[in-house]
Structure formats: structure tokens, C-alpha cells
mmCIF file with all atom_site columns, C-alpha atoms in Angstrom:
data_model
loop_
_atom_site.group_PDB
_atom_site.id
_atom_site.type_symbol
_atom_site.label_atom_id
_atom_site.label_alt_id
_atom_site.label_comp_id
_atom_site.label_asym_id
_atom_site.label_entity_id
_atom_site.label_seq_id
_atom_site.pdbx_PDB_ins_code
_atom_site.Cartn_x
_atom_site.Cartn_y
_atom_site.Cartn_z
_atom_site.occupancy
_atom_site.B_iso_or_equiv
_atom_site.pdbx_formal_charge
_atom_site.auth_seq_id
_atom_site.auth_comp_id
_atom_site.auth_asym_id
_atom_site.auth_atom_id
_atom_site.pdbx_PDB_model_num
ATOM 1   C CA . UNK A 1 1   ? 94.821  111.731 117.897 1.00 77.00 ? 13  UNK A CA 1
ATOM 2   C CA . UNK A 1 2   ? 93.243  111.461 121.136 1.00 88.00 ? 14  UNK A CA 1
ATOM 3   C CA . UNK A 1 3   ? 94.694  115.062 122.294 1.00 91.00 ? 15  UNK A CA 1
ATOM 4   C CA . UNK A 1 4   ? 93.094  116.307 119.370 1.00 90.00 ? 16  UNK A CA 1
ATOM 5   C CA . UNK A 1 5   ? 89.622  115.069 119.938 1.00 92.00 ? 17  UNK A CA 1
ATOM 6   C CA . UNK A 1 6   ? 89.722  116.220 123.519 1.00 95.00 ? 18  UNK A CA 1
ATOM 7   C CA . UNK A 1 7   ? 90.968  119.799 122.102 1.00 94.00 ? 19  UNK A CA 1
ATOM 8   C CA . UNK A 1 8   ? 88.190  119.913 119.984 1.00 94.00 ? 20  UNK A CA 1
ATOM 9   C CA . UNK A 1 9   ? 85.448  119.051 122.235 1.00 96.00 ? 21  UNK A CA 1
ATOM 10  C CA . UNK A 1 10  ? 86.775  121.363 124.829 1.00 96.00 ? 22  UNK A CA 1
ATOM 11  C CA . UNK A 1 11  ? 86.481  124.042 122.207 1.00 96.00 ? 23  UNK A CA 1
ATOM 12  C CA . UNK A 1 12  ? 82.785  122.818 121.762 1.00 96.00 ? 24  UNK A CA 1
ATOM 13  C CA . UNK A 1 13  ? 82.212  123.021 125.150 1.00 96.00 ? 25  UNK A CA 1
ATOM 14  C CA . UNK A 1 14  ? 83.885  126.581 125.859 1.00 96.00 ? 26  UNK A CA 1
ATOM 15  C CA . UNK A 1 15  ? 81.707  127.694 123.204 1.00 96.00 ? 27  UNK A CA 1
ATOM 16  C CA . UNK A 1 16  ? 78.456  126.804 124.079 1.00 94.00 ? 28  UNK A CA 1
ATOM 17  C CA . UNK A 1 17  ? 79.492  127.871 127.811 1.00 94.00 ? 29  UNK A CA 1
ATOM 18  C CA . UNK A 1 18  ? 80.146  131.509 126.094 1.00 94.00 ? 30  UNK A CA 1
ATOM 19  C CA . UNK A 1 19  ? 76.886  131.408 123.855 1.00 92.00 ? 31  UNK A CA 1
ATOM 20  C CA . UNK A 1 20  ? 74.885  130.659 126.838 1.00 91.00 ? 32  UNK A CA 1
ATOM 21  C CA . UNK A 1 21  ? 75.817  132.790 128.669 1.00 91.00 ? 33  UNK A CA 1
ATOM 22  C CA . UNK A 1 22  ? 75.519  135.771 125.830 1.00 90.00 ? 34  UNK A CA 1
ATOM 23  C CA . UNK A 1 23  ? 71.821  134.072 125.725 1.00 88.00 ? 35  UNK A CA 1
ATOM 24  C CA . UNK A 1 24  ? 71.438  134.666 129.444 1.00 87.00 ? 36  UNK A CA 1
ATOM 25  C CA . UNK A 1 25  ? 72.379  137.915 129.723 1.00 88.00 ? 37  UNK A CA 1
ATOM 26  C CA . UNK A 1 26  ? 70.333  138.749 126.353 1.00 86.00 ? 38  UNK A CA 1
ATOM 27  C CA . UNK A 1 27  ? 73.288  139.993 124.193 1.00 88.00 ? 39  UNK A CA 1
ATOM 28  C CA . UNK A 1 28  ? 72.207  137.103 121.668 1.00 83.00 ? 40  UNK A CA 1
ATOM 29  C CA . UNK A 1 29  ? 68.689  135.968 120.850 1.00 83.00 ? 41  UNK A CA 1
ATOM 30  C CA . UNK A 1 30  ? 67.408  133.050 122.371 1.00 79.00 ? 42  UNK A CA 1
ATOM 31  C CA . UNK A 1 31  ? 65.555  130.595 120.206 1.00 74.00 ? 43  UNK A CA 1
ATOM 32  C CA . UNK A 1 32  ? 62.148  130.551 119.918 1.00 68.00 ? 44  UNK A CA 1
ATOM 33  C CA . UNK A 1 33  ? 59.687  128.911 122.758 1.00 66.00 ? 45  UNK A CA 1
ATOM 34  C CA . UNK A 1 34  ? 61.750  125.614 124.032 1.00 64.00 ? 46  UNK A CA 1
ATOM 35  C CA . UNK A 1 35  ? 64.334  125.408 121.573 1.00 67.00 ? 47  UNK A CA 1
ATOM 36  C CA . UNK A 1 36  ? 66.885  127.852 123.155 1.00 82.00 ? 48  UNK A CA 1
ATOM 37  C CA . UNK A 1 37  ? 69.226  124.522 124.568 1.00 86.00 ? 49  UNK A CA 1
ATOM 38  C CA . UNK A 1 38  ? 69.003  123.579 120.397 1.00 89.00 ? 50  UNK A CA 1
ATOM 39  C CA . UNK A 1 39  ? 69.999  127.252 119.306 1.00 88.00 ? 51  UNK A CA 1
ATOM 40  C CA . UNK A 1 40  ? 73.229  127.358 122.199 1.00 90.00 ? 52  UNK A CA 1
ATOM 41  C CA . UNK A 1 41  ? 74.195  123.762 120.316 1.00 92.00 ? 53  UNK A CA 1
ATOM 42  C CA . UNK A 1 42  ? 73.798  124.795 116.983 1.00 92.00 ? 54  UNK A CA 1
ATOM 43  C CA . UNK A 1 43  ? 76.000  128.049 117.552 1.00 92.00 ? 55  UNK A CA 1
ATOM 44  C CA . UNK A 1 44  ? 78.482  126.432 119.916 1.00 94.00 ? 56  UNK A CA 1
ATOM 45  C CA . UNK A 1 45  ? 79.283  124.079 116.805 1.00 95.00 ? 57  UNK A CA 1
ATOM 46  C CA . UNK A 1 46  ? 79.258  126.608 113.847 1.00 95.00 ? 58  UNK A CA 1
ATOM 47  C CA . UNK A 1 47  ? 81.196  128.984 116.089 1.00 95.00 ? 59  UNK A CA 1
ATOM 48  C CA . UNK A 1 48  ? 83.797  126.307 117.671 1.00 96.00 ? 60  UNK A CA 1
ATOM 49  C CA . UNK A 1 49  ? 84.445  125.115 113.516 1.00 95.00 ? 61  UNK A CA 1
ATOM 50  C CA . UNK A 1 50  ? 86.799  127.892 112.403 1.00 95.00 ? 62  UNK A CA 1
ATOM 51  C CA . UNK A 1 51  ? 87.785  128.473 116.264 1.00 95.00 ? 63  UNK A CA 1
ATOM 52  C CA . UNK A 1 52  ? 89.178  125.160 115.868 1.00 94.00 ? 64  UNK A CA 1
ATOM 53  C CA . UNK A 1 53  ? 91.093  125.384 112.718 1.00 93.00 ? 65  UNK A CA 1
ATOM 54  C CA . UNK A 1 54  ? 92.807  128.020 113.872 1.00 94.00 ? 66  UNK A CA 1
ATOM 55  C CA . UNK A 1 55  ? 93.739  127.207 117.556 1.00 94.00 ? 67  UNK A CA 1
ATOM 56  C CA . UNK A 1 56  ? 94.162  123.870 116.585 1.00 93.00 ? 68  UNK A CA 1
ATOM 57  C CA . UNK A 1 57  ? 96.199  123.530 113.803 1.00 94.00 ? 69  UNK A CA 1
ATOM 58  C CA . UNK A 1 58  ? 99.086  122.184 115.810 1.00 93.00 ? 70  UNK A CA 1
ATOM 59  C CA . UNK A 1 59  ? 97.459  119.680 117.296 1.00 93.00 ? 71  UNK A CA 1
ATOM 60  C CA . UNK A 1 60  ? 95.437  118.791 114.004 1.00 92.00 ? 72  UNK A CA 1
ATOM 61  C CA . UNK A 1 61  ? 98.840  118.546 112.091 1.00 94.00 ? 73  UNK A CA 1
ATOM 62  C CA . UNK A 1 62  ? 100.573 116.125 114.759 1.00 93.00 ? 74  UNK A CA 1
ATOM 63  C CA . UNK A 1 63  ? 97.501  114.235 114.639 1.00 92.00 ? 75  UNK A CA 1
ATOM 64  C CA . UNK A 1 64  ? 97.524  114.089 111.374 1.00 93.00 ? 76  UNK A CA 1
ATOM 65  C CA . UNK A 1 65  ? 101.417 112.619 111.421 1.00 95.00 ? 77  UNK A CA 1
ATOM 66  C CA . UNK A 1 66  ? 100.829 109.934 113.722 1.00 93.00 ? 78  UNK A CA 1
ATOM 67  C CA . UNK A 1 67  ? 98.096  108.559 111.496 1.00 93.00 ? 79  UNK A CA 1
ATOM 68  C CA . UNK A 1 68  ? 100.480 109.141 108.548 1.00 94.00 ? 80  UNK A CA 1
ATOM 69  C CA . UNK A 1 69  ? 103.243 106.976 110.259 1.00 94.00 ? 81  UNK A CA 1
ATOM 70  C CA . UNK A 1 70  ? 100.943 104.479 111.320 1.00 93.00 ? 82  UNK A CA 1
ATOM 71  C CA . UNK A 1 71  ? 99.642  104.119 107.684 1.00 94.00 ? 83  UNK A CA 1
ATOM 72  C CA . UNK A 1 72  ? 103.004 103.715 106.341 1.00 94.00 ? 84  UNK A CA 1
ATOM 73  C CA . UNK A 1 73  ? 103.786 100.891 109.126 1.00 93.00 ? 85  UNK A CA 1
ATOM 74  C CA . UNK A 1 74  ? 100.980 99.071  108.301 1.00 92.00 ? 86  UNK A CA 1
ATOM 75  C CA . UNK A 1 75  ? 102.019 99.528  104.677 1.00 92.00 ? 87  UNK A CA 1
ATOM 76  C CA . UNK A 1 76  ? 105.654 98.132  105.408 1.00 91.00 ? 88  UNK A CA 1
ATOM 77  C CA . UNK A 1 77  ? 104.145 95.484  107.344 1.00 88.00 ? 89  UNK A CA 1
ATOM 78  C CA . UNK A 1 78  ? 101.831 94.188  104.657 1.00 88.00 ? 90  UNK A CA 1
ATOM 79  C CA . UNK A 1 79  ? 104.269 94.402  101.904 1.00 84.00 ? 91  UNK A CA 1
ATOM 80  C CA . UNK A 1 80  ? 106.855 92.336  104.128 1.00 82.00 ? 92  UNK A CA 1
ATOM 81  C CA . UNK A 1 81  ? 103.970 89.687  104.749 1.00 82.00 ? 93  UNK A CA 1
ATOM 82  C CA . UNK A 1 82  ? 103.265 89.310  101.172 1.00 81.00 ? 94  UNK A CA 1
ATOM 83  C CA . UNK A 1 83  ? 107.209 89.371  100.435 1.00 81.00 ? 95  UNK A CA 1
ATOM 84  C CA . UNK A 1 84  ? 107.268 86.629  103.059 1.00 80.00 ? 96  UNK A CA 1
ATOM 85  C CA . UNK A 1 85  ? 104.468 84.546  101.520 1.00 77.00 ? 97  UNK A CA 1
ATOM 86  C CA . UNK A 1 86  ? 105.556 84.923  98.296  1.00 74.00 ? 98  UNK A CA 1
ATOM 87  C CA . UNK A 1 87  ? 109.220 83.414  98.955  1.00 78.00 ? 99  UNK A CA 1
ATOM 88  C CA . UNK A 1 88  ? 107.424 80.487  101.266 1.00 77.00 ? 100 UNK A CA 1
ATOM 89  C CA . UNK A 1 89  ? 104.811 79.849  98.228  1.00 78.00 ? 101 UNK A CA 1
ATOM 90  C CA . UNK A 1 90  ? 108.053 79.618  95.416  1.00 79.00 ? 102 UNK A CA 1
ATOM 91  C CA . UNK A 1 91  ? 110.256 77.453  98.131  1.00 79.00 ? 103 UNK A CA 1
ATOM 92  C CA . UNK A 1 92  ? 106.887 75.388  98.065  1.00 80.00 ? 104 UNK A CA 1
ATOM 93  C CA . UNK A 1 93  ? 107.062 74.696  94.501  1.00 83.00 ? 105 UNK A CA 1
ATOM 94  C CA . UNK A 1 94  ? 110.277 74.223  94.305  1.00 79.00 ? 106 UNK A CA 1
ATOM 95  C CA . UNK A 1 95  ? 109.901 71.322  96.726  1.00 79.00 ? 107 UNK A CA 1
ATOM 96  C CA . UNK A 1 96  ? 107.349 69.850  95.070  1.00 79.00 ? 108 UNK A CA 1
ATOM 97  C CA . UNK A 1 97  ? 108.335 69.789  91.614  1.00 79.00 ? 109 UNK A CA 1
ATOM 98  C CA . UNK A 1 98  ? 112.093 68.555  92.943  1.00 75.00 ? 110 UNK A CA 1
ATOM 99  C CA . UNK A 1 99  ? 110.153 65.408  94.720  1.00 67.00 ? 111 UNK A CA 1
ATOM 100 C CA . UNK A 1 100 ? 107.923 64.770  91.446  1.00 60.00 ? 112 UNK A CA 1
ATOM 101 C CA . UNK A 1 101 ? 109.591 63.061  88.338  1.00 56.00 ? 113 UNK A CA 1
ATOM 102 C CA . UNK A 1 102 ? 109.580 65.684  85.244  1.00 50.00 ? 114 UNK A CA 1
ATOM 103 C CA . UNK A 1 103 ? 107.771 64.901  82.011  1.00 54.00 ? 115 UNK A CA 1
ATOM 104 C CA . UNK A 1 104 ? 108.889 66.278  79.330  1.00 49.00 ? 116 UNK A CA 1
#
């Protein structure tokens, strides 16, 4: 997950390196009176989105099958805790209503 992430903001980064630069050397506009820092941002992050699903799909996959695992672990875990409680909480009552005279 944390590959991913870094991926992803090295993408950002690369592209607003690129945009400036392109903004520099006047082959793209530069935004209007002191906004051109806000413009470089703005098209580093619509640019870097589709960059990103498509370099990235790898990475975005893998990252997407460790969280999967780690759902389903916490899953098993849970259901064995409440499998766990469940069989202390009938052994409980068993106990109790062996010690206690029945009424019937």
C-alpha cells in the first residue's frame, strides 16, 4: 500500500516538474497574475490521474490484494472470537444451571 502511495506521488511530482517547466519555456500558458504555482498544481494532478491508472495498475492491483487479505484475516479473526465467546458463554450456562436445583 505504501509503494503505491509513494508511486503515485512521484507521478504527481514528475508531473508538475514537466508542466513547469512547459510553463517556463512558454509552450503552456501560465496562469493569470500570481496564480501560475496554482495552475502547475492543478495540471500536475489532472494530468498525473490517468498517468497513474495506467502506469500504475500493477502496483494499484497488489495494493489492492494486500488490503483484500488483510480484510479477510480480520474477518477470520473476528468470526473465531465470536466462535470462541459463544462456546465460553454456553459452557457458562451449562455450569450454572448444573449447580442450581431445576424447577419444573
Amino acid at each position: 500500500m505504501f509503494r503505491y502511495t509513494a508511486l503515485r506521488f512521484g507521478l504527481i511530482v514528475a508531473s508538475f516538474g514537466v508542466i513547469w517547466g512547459l510553463v517556463r519555456l512558454h509552450v503552456l500558458p501560465a496562469g493569470l497574475g500570481d496564480s501560475n504555482y496554482l495552475w502547475v498544481i492543478l495540471l500536475a494532478l489532472v494530468v498525473s490521474a490517468p498517468l497513474s491508472w495506467v502506469l500504475l495498475r500493477g502496483a494499484r492491483e497488489q495494493a489492492a490484494r494486500q488490503v483484500s487479505d488483510r480484510v479477510e484475516r480480520t474477518r477470520q479473526n473476528l468470526s473465531a472470537n465470536i466462535t470462541m465467546e459463544d462456546e465460553a458463554d454456553d459452557a457458562a450456562r451449562d455450569a450454572a444451571r448444573d449447580g442450581e436445583p431445576h424447577t419444573a
